[in-house]
Amino acid sequence: MRKVYLDHSATTPVHPEVADLMMQYLTSTWGNPSSIHAFGREARKGVEEARERVAGLIGAKPEEIFFTSGGTEADNMAVLGTAYAKQKKGNHIIASSFEHHAVLDPCKFLEKQGYRVTFLPVTPEGLVRVEDVEAAITDQTILITIMHVNNEVGTIQPIEEIGRLAKTRGITFHTDAVQSAGKIPVDVNALQVDLMTVSAHKIYGPKGIGCLYVRKGTRLEPITHGGGQERKRRPGTENVPGMVGFGKAAELAARELDSESARLTVLRDKLIDGLMNRVDHVRLNGHRTKRIPTNVNVSIEFVEGESILLSMDMHGIGASSGSACTSGSLDPSHVLLAMGIPYEVAHGSLRMTLGRDNTEEDVKYVLEVLPGIIERLRAMSPLAQQKTAPVGKECCTSV
Ligand SMILES: *Cc1c(COP(=O)(O)O)cnc(C)c1O
């Protein structure tokens, strides 16, 4: 059976060149980078080279990159670290309501400690409005955190405009760029951010490593305390194989960005158009063009996302859905609900995220298999009896 992986926003396979380099740091160059002897110095060299490569991907200086255990830790460092560092200045934070849980949950944690958080609404097309950010700012606002690209619907947020706004008001600005770095051009100066999160395993690097970019001069309180590593911002003996793997992945992503984004945009559009043409009552979630080249997210009415996933899995296709089964909850995704998509429609959502190993043949195969799956499920579904009257109001981009 053909195997097609369409879940690259969940994680990516490690690039062979990344794995090779990591193996070298697991077996030969295994020293502690803090040691002064040659064993340690060689490991240190690997770490600093990795830092340069990661910095290169996002237009930063190497000394502004702080390695973490991944995107989640970097998001926590940004949100909590800013709140604690600036608590004398104010207690108000602005976030979008469809941030990743790695940002939402630290914000909610801060609310319990007396901070105030404004969770901004998003448009039905999955975009944060700059006017809404501006209107939410008070003299107590210390942090704005808005993701660059949403992980479920792939929409690209107006980070540059928000960055300009934050800068003129003297507010720290963080963006979670886990889903944008390596897929579209990302530059910390063009985007005018103070803090930026990147994760290795979303760009063909290993899991358990990421970084927080911290612009020079940005106030940030560490959230872990221990040794002096990462200039005390993130202590703990370095994950050297992870760091060099992340560095290599960043270098490869930067090199292949233009060609891959062009190639994947074509595949993405073929998948979207093919599905729309072959199946009724399908709507695209998220703005059609302000979206990364790898993301397809559709709501397929009168079927359950989970059922589609299981049937796709039986055909060798790995995708994901907007019913957050991963969190053990039956509620549909907070992202789709934030976009105003009705509960029942959100339940029938399907996310397919493309990556470097996907080909035209893969897209053809999915378009052959998927309409049949949907038809079968609809034939069995009690939801399909409502088929004559589409559920909910027209709230998404219909193409
Ligand atoms: C995957 C992801 C994270 C979490 O990164 P980890 O390295 O898995 O902890 C954070 N934000 C976004 C947008 C993501 O897609």
Tab-separated table of C-alpha atoms and ligand atoms in Angstrom:
chain	number	residue	atom	x	y	z
A	1	MET	CA	0.000	0.000	0.000
A	2	ARG	CA	1.114	3.522	-0.756
A	3	LYS	CA	2.172	5.514	2.319
A	4	VAL	CA	1.516	9.245	2.278
A	5	TYR	CA	2.469	11.408	5.228
A	6	LEU	CA	0.413	14.608	5.323
A	7	ASP	CA	0.965	15.701	8.900
A	8	HIS	CA	4.117	17.810	8.673
A	9	SER	CA	2.715	20.462	11.009
A	10	ALA	CA	2.649	17.820	13.750
A	11	THR	CA	6.220	16.750	13.126
A	12	THR	CA	8.634	16.034	10.285
A	13	PRO	CA	11.040	13.182	9.602
A	14	VAL	CA	14.648	13.941	10.512
A	15	HIS	CA	16.647	14.856	7.405
A	16	PRO	CA	19.351	12.237	6.702
A	17	GLU	CA	22.113	14.871	6.812
A	18	VAL	CA	20.783	16.003	10.200
A	19	ALA	CA	20.802	12.433	11.505
A	20	ASP	CA	24.380	11.910	10.249
A	21	LEU	CA	25.672	14.983	12.022
A	22	MET	CA	23.809	14.110	15.215
A	23	MET	CA	25.309	10.611	15.184
A	24	GLN	CA	28.775	12.157	15.152
A	25	TYR	CA	27.909	14.147	18.287
A	26	LEU	CA	26.424	11.099	20.001
A	27	THR	CA	29.366	8.797	19.370
A	28	SER	CA	32.550	10.857	18.851
A	29	THR	CA	32.099	14.451	19.969
A	30	TRP	CA	30.294	13.700	23.215
A	31	GLY	CA	32.091	16.113	25.529
A	32	ASN	CA	30.461	18.619	27.858
A	33	PRO	CA	30.636	22.020	26.139
A	34	SER	CA	31.393	23.661	29.489
A	35	SER	CA	34.594	21.607	29.975
A	36	ILE	CA	37.831	23.416	29.217
A	37	HIS	CA	39.659	20.397	27.761
A	38	ALA	CA	39.709	19.386	24.107
A	39	PHE	CA	36.728	17.024	24.518
A	40	GLY	CA	34.644	19.894	25.780
A	41	ARG	CA	36.011	22.459	23.329
A	42	GLU	CA	35.049	20.320	20.334
A	43	ALA	CA	31.483	19.990	21.604
A	44	ARG	CA	31.408	23.748	22.247
A	45	LYS	CA	32.441	24.353	18.652
A	46	GLY	CA	29.502	22.273	17.448
A	47	VAL	CA	27.082	24.184	19.657
A	48	GLU	CA	28.283	27.589	18.517
A	49	GLU	CA	28.224	26.601	14.864
A	50	ALA	CA	24.637	25.410	15.372
A	51	ARG	CA	23.752	28.728	17.004
A	52	GLU	CA	25.071	30.583	13.931
A	53	ARG	CA	23.042	28.400	11.598
A	54	VAL	CA	19.808	28.851	13.547
A	55	ALA	CA	20.439	32.602	13.744
A	56	GLY	CA	20.977	32.605	9.975
A	57	LEU	CA	17.532	31.145	9.320
A	58	ILE	CA	15.769	34.057	11.058
A	59	GLY	CA	18.159	36.950	10.424
A	60	ALA	CA	19.330	37.114	14.047
A	61	LYS	CA	22.749	37.425	15.664
A	62	PRO	CA	24.077	34.168	17.141
A	63	GLU	CA	24.276	35.682	20.628
A	64	GLU	CA	20.521	36.364	20.483
A	65	ILE	CA	19.684	32.642	20.171
A	66	PHE	CA	18.949	30.689	23.374
A	67	PHE	CA	18.486	26.957	22.959
A	68	THR	CA	15.554	25.332	24.769
A	69	SER	CA	13.935	21.900	24.925
A	70	GLY	CA	11.571	22.900	22.122
A	71	GLY	CA	8.861	25.296	21.082
A	72	THR	CA	6.802	24.792	24.222
A	73	GLU	CA	9.594	25.770	26.578
A	74	ALA	CA	10.560	28.773	24.439
A	75	ASP	CA	6.941	30.012	24.445
A	76	ASN	CA	6.797	29.605	28.226
A	77	MET	CA	10.090	31.479	28.614
A	78	ALA	CA	8.802	34.328	26.478
A	79	VAL	CA	5.436	34.737	28.207
A	80	LEU	CA	6.393	34.048	31.814
A	81	GLY	CA	9.869	35.584	31.518
A	82	THR	CA	8.492	38.880	30.208
A	83	ALA	CA	5.678	38.980	32.760
A	84	TYR	CA	8.098	38.467	35.654
A	85	ALA	CA	10.721	40.866	34.309
A	86	LYS	CA	8.225	43.674	33.741
A	87	GLN	CA	5.831	43.211	36.646
A	88	LYS	CA	6.682	46.623	38.052
A	89	LYS	CA	5.789	48.206	34.733
A	90	GLY	CA	2.387	46.607	34.244
A	91	ASN	CA	0.309	43.463	34.379
A	92	HIS	CA	-1.498	43.324	31.043
A	93	ILE	CA	-0.800	40.890	28.205
A	94	ILE	CA	-2.340	40.711	24.738
A	95	ALA	CA	-2.554	37.371	22.914
A	96	SER	CA	-4.734	36.053	20.134
A	97	SER	CA	-7.407	33.539	21.061
A	98	PHE	CA	-6.019	30.987	18.601
A	99	GLU	CA	-2.461	30.797	19.862
A	100	HIS	CA	-0.884	27.398	20.427
A	101	HIS	CA	-1.506	25.994	23.910
A	102	ALA	CA	2.175	26.582	24.663
A	103	VAL	CA	1.301	30.314	24.693
A	104	LEU	CA	-2.340	30.183	25.839
A	105	ASP	CA	-1.678	28.079	28.908
A	106	PRO	CA	1.168	30.168	30.388
A	107	CYS	CA	-1.092	33.206	29.828
A	108	LYS	CA	-3.896	31.500	31.753
A	109	PHE	CA	-1.397	30.524	34.448
A	110	LEU	CA	-0.464	34.207	34.789
A	111	GLU	CA	-4.123	35.188	35.112
A	112	LYS	CA	-4.225	33.144	38.302
A	113	GLN	CA	-1.325	35.247	39.582
A	114	GLY	CA	-3.097	38.540	39.064
A	115	TYR	CA	-2.079	39.361	35.502
A	116	ARG	CA	-4.750	40.414	33.034
A	117	VAL	CA	-4.802	38.847	29.577
A	118	THR	CA	-6.794	40.029	26.561
A	119	PHE	CA	-7.402	37.159	24.155
A	120	LEU	CA	-8.134	38.855	20.850
A	121	PRO	CA	-10.749	37.526	18.451
A	122	VAL	CA	-9.706	36.489	14.957
A	123	THR	CA	-11.532	36.970	11.666
A	124	PRO	CA	-13.476	34.119	10.027
A	125	GLU	CA	-10.521	33.822	7.667
A	126	GLY	CA	-8.163	33.173	10.553
A	127	LEU	CA	-6.410	36.522	10.793
A	128	VAL	CA	-5.675	38.820	13.715
A	129	ARG	CA	-6.608	42.448	12.998
A	130	VAL	CA	-3.948	45.048	13.779
A	131	GLU	CA	-6.716	47.481	14.834
A	132	ASP	CA	-7.842	45.019	17.480
A	133	VAL	CA	-4.327	44.801	18.865
A	134	GLU	CA	-4.063	48.577	18.942
A	135	ALA	CA	-7.437	48.965	20.653
A	136	ALA	CA	-6.476	46.451	23.354
A	137	ILE	CA	-3.300	48.272	24.412
A	138	THR	CA	-3.438	49.985	27.808
A	139	ASP	CA	-0.769	51.760	29.854
A	140	GLN	CA	-0.406	48.452	31.719
A	141	THR	CA	0.410	46.382	28.627
A	142	ILE	CA	3.810	44.716	28.915
A	143	LEU	CA	3.630	41.965	26.307
A	144	ILE	CA	1.973	41.256	22.971
A	145	THR	CA	2.221	37.653	21.801
A	146	ILE	CA	0.781	36.768	18.395
A	147	MET	CA	1.834	33.708	16.421
A	148	HIS	CA	3.388	34.200	12.973
A	149	VAL	CA	1.556	31.279	11.389
A	150	ASN	CA	-1.300	29.362	12.937
A	151	ASN	CA	-0.523	25.667	13.228
A	152	GLU	CA	-3.997	24.445	12.302
A	153	VAL	CA	-5.132	26.684	9.476
A	154	GLY	CA	-1.724	27.914	8.268
A	155	THR	CA	-2.705	31.582	8.090
A	156	ILE	CA	0.057	34.206	8.103
A	157	GLN	CA	-0.513	37.016	10.599
A	158	PRO	CA	0.382	40.707	10.062
A	159	ILE	CA	3.392	40.462	12.367
A	160	GLU	CA	5.335	43.326	10.801
A	161	GLU	CA	2.501	45.822	11.425
A	162	ILE	CA	1.953	44.579	14.964
A	163	GLY	CA	5.704	44.754	15.542
A	164	ARG	CA	5.792	48.380	14.462
A	165	LEU	CA	2.914	49.151	16.808
A	166	ALA	CA	4.526	47.368	19.762
A	167	LYS	CA	7.801	49.152	19.151
A	168	THR	CA	6.268	52.645	19.159
A	169	ARG	CA	4.476	51.809	22.430
A	170	GLY	CA	7.534	50.254	24.072
A	171	ILE	CA	5.810	46.883	24.539
A	172	THR	CA	7.714	43.601	24.288
A	173	PHE	CA	6.562	41.669	21.227
A	174	HIS	CA	6.796	37.887	20.976
A	175	THR	CA	5.856	35.731	18.013
A	176	ASP	CA	5.639	31.944	17.891
A	177	ALA	CA	7.279	31.227	14.528
A	178	VAL	CA	7.306	27.445	14.866
A	179	GLN	CA	5.089	27.048	11.785
A	180	SER	CA	6.654	29.785	9.665
A	181	ALA	CA	10.422	29.423	10.068
A	182	GLY	CA	11.810	27.332	7.246
A	183	LYS	CA	8.568	27.553	5.246
A	184	ILE	CA	8.305	31.248	4.420
A	185	PRO	CA	10.917	34.017	4.804
A	186	VAL	CA	11.305	34.935	8.477
A	187	ASP	CA	13.458	37.845	9.578
A	188	VAL	CA	13.417	39.166	13.137
A	189	ASN	CA	14.254	42.674	11.979
A	190	ALA	CA	11.739	42.853	9.141
A	191	LEU	CA	9.085	41.531	11.522
A	192	GLN	CA	10.221	43.867	14.324
A	193	VAL	CA	9.917	41.241	17.042
A	194	ASP	CA	11.759	41.145	20.371
A	195	LEU	CA	11.189	37.457	21.049
A	196	MET	CA	10.664	34.583	18.627
A	197	THR	CA	10.083	30.870	19.120
A	198	VAL	CA	11.397	28.206	16.715
A	199	SER	CA	11.289	24.406	17.056
A	200	ALA	CA	13.588	21.924	15.303
A	201	HIS	CA	11.217	19.008	14.778
A	202	LYS	CA	8.890	21.043	12.572
A	203	ILE	CA	11.760	21.682	10.134
A	204	TYR	CA	13.269	18.183	9.718
A	205	GLY	CA	15.346	18.402	12.880
A	206	PRO	CA	15.052	16.290	16.023
A	207	LYS	CA	12.352	16.541	18.689
A	208	GLY	CA	13.167	18.069	22.063
A	209	ILE	CA	15.167	21.059	20.842
A	210	GLY	CA	14.183	24.575	19.879
A	211	CYS	CA	15.147	28.115	20.682
A	212	LEU	CA	13.983	31.470	21.833
A	213	TYR	CA	15.362	34.450	19.951
A	214	VAL	CA	15.856	37.332	22.389
A	215	ARG	CA	16.651	40.729	20.863
A	216	LYS	CA	19.588	42.381	22.596
A	217	GLY	CA	18.322	44.595	25.415
A	218	THR	CA	15.008	42.768	25.909
A	219	ARG	CA	14.188	42.234	29.567
A	220	LEU	CA	13.502	38.617	30.388
A	221	GLU	CA	13.511	36.774	33.705
A	222	PRO	CA	14.728	33.151	33.512
A	223	ILE	CA	12.082	30.565	34.398
A	224	THR	CA	14.591	27.834	35.280
A	225	HIS	CA	17.535	28.260	37.614
A	226	GLY	CA	20.684	26.181	37.776
A	227	GLY	CA	24.001	26.407	35.967
A	228	GLY	CA	25.292	29.173	33.786
A	229	GLN	CA	24.501	27.631	30.405
A	230	GLU	CA	22.854	29.719	27.690
A	231	ARG	CA	24.090	32.732	29.599
A	232	LYS	CA	21.890	31.801	32.577
A	233	ARG	CA	18.726	32.277	30.546
A	234	ARG	CA	18.290	28.527	30.157
A	235	PRO	CA	20.621	26.548	32.421
A	236	GLY	CA	21.309	22.813	32.122
A	237	THR	CA	23.972	20.772	30.317
A	238	GLU	CA	23.515	21.325	26.611
A	239	ASN	CA	21.684	18.844	24.387
A	240	VAL	CA	24.596	18.917	21.961
A	241	PRO	CA	23.313	16.354	19.414
A	242	GLY	CA	19.965	18.143	19.405
A	243	MET	CA	21.554	21.537	18.931
A	244	VAL	CA	23.808	20.496	16.046
A	245	GLY	CA	20.832	18.698	14.481
A	246	PHE	CA	18.720	21.830	14.804
A	247	GLY	CA	21.542	23.890	13.271
A	248	LYS	CA	21.863	21.565	10.298
A	249	ALA	CA	18.092	21.494	9.797
A	250	ALA	CA	18.005	25.304	9.866
A	251	GLU	CA	20.784	25.519	7.312
A	252	LEU	CA	19.042	23.074	4.961
A	253	ALA	CA	15.687	24.814	5.403
A	254	ALA	CA	17.210	28.181	4.505
A	255	ARG	CA	18.904	26.711	1.443
A	256	GLU	CA	15.779	24.978	0.134
A	257	LEU	CA	13.200	27.569	1.171
A	258	ASP	CA	12.565	29.191	-2.218
A	259	SER	CA	12.384	26.035	-4.287
A	260	GLU	CA	10.391	24.068	-1.726
A	261	SER	CA	7.856	26.814	-1.087
A	262	ALA	CA	7.226	27.208	-4.814
A	263	ARG	CA	6.872	23.453	-5.317
A	264	LEU	CA	4.619	22.935	-2.299
A	265	THR	CA	2.357	25.879	-3.150
A	266	VAL	CA	1.515	24.109	-6.410
A	267	LEU	CA	0.782	20.839	-4.594
A	268	ARG	CA	-1.263	22.630	-1.933
A	269	ASP	CA	-3.451	24.345	-4.510
A	270	LYS	CA	-3.937	21.117	-6.448
A	271	LEU	CA	-5.089	19.430	-3.271
A	272	ILE	CA	-7.478	22.242	-2.332
A	273	ASP	CA	-8.947	22.643	-5.822
A	274	GLY	CA	-9.119	18.904	-6.417
A	275	LEU	CA	-11.054	18.356	-3.213
A	276	MET	CA	-13.412	21.277	-3.820
A	277	ASN	CA	-14.148	20.027	-7.322
A	278	ARG	CA	-14.744	16.439	-6.355
A	279	VAL	CA	-16.688	16.749	-3.098
A	280	ASP	CA	-19.752	18.847	-2.193
A	281	HIS	CA	-20.085	20.792	1.033
A	282	VAL	CA	-16.383	21.241	1.567
A	283	ARG	CA	-15.047	24.573	2.719
A	284	LEU	CA	-11.540	25.819	3.089
A	285	ASN	CA	-10.661	27.003	6.576
A	286	GLY	CA	-8.335	29.996	6.676
A	287	HIS	CA	-7.451	32.658	4.141
A	288	ARG	CA	-6.784	31.241	0.716
A	289	THR	CA	-3.553	33.100	-0.057
A	290	LYS	CA	-2.320	34.465	3.268
A	291	ARG	CA	-1.357	30.928	4.155
A	292	ILE	CA	1.814	28.860	4.216
A	293	PRO	CA	2.582	26.664	1.194
A	294	THR	CA	2.171	23.472	3.207
A	295	ASN	CA	-1.280	23.821	4.778
A	296	VAL	CA	-4.654	22.512	3.638
A	297	ASN	CA	-7.473	22.672	6.199
A	298	VAL	CA	-11.020	21.944	5.160
A	299	SER	CA	-14.326	21.350	6.847
A	300	ILE	CA	-16.208	18.470	5.312
A	301	GLU	CA	-19.801	18.780	6.385
A	302	PHE	CA	-21.887	15.856	7.646
A	303	VAL	CA	-18.906	13.705	8.613
A	304	GLU	CA	-16.699	13.386	11.669
A	305	GLY	CA	-13.056	14.383	11.232
A	306	GLU	CA	-11.977	11.419	13.327
A	307	SER	CA	-13.802	8.954	11.068
A	308	ILE	CA	-12.155	10.436	7.986
A	309	LEU	CA	-8.758	10.126	9.649
A	310	LEU	CA	-9.278	6.474	10.511
A	311	SER	CA	-10.359	5.629	6.968
A	312	MET	CA	-7.466	7.594	5.500
A	313	ASP	CA	-5.113	5.740	7.824
A	314	MET	CA	-6.415	2.450	6.414
A	315	HIS	CA	-5.362	3.745	2.999
A	316	GLY	CA	-1.892	4.614	4.244
A	317	ILE	CA	-2.510	8.359	4.532
A	318	GLY	CA	-1.555	10.194	7.722
A	319	ALA	CA	-3.393	13.485	8.337
A	320	SER	CA	-4.948	15.236	11.315
A	321	SER	CA	-8.276	16.716	12.293
A	322	GLY	CA	-9.643	19.690	14.138
A	323	SER	CA	-11.454	17.639	16.697
A	324	ALA	CA	-8.825	17.675	19.335
A	325	CYS	CA	-8.705	13.975	20.101
A	326	THR	CA	-5.050	14.496	20.944
A	327	SER	CA	-5.997	16.427	24.048
A	328	GLY	CA	-8.389	13.697	25.099
A	329	SER	CA	-11.273	16.087	24.627
A	330	LEU	CA	-14.245	15.786	22.330
A	331	ASP	CA	-14.437	19.533	21.829
A	332	PRO	CA	-13.473	20.745	18.407
A	333	SER	CA	-10.329	22.785	18.007
A	334	HIS	CA	-10.190	26.136	19.794
A	335	VAL	CA	-8.690	27.543	16.599
A	336	LEU	CA	-11.687	26.736	14.401
A	337	LEU	CA	-14.132	27.854	17.089
A	338	ALA	CA	-12.230	31.136	17.458
A	339	MET	CA	-12.737	31.636	13.717
A	340	GLY	CA	-16.480	31.368	14.260
A	341	ILE	CA	-16.871	28.025	12.559
A	342	PRO	CA	-19.948	26.275	13.952
A	343	TYR	CA	-19.330	23.440	16.356
A	344	GLU	CA	-20.685	20.702	14.046
A	345	VAL	CA	-18.734	21.947	11.047
A	346	ALA	CA	-15.527	22.197	13.066
A	347	HIS	CA	-16.004	18.551	14.012
A	348	GLY	CA	-15.707	17.579	10.364
A	349	SER	CA	-12.429	19.293	9.754
A	350	LEU	CA	-9.363	17.789	8.195
A	351	ARG	CA	-5.820	19.168	8.161
A	352	MET	CA	-3.346	17.943	5.576
A	353	THR	CA	0.108	19.438	5.814
A	354	LEU	CA	2.630	18.870	3.040
A	355	GLY	CA	6.370	18.423	3.263
A	356	ARG	CA	9.581	17.730	1.446
A	357	ASP	CA	8.889	14.087	0.577
A	358	ASN	CA	5.429	14.716	-0.891
A	359	THR	CA	5.014	14.472	-4.651
A	360	GLU	CA	2.382	15.076	-7.331
A	361	GLU	CA	1.677	11.337	-7.162
A	362	ASP	CA	0.827	11.647	-3.466
A	363	VAL	CA	-1.701	14.388	-4.176
A	364	LYS	CA	-3.195	12.340	-7.000
A	365	TYR	CA	-3.525	9.332	-4.713
A	366	VAL	CA	-5.246	11.364	-1.977
A	367	LEU	CA	-7.664	12.855	-4.503
A	368	GLU	CA	-8.474	9.354	-5.751
A	369	VAL	CA	-9.091	7.933	-2.300
A	370	LEU	CA	-10.619	10.747	-0.256
A	371	PRO	CA	-13.864	11.432	-2.165
A	372	GLY	CA	-14.803	7.750	-1.870
A	373	ILE	CA	-14.113	7.765	1.873
A	374	ILE	CA	-16.273	10.840	2.378
A	375	GLU	CA	-19.081	9.429	0.276
A	376	ARG	CA	-19.078	6.174	2.262
A	377	LEU	CA	-19.039	7.950	5.605
A	378	ARG	CA	-21.823	10.285	4.568
A	379	ALA	CA	-23.935	7.363	3.438
A	380	MET	CA	-23.654	5.881	6.941
A	381	SER	CA	-23.925	9.115	8.879
A	382	PRO	CA	-27.052	10.373	10.591
A	383	LEU	CA	-25.603	13.860	10.119
A	384	ALA	CA	-25.937	13.414	6.377
A	385	GLN	CA	-29.707	13.389	6.671
A	386	GLN	CA	-29.494	17.133	7.179
A	387	LYS	CA	-27.562	17.304	3.949
A	388	THR	CA	-30.144	19.373	2.120
A	389	ALA	CA	-29.676	22.238	4.574
A	390	PRO	CA	-26.019	23.057	5.134
A	391	VAL	CA	-25.214	23.367	8.813
A	392	GLY	CA	-24.475	26.776	10.274
A	393	LYS	CA	-23.943	30.105	8.642
A	394	GLU	CA	-21.508	30.798	5.848
A	395	CYS	CA	-18.516	31.853	7.818
A	396	CYS	CA	-15.465	30.569	6.033
A	397	THR	CA	-13.792	31.189	2.727
A	398	SER	CA	-15.806	29.244	0.215
A	399	VAL	CA	-13.824	28.564	-2.905
B	1	LIG	C1	4.602	22.381	17.498
B	1	LIG	C2	4.318	23.748	17.958
B	1	LIG	C3	4.754	24.204	19.203
B	1	LIG	C4	5.434	23.299	20.196
B	1	LIG	O1	6.742	22.984	19.844
B	1	LIG	P1	7.436	21.705	20.529
B	1	LIG	O2	8.851	21.774	20.048
B	1	LIG	O3	6.704	20.513	20.024
B	1	LIG	O4	7.321	21.877	21.997
B	1	LIG	C5	4.515	25.509	19.551
B	1	LIG	N1	3.874	26.346	18.713
B	1	LIG	C6	3.429	25.941	17.509
B	1	LIG	C7	2.746	26.923	16.626
B	1	LIG	C8	3.627	24.629	17.094
B	1	LIG	O5	3.175	24.250	15.911
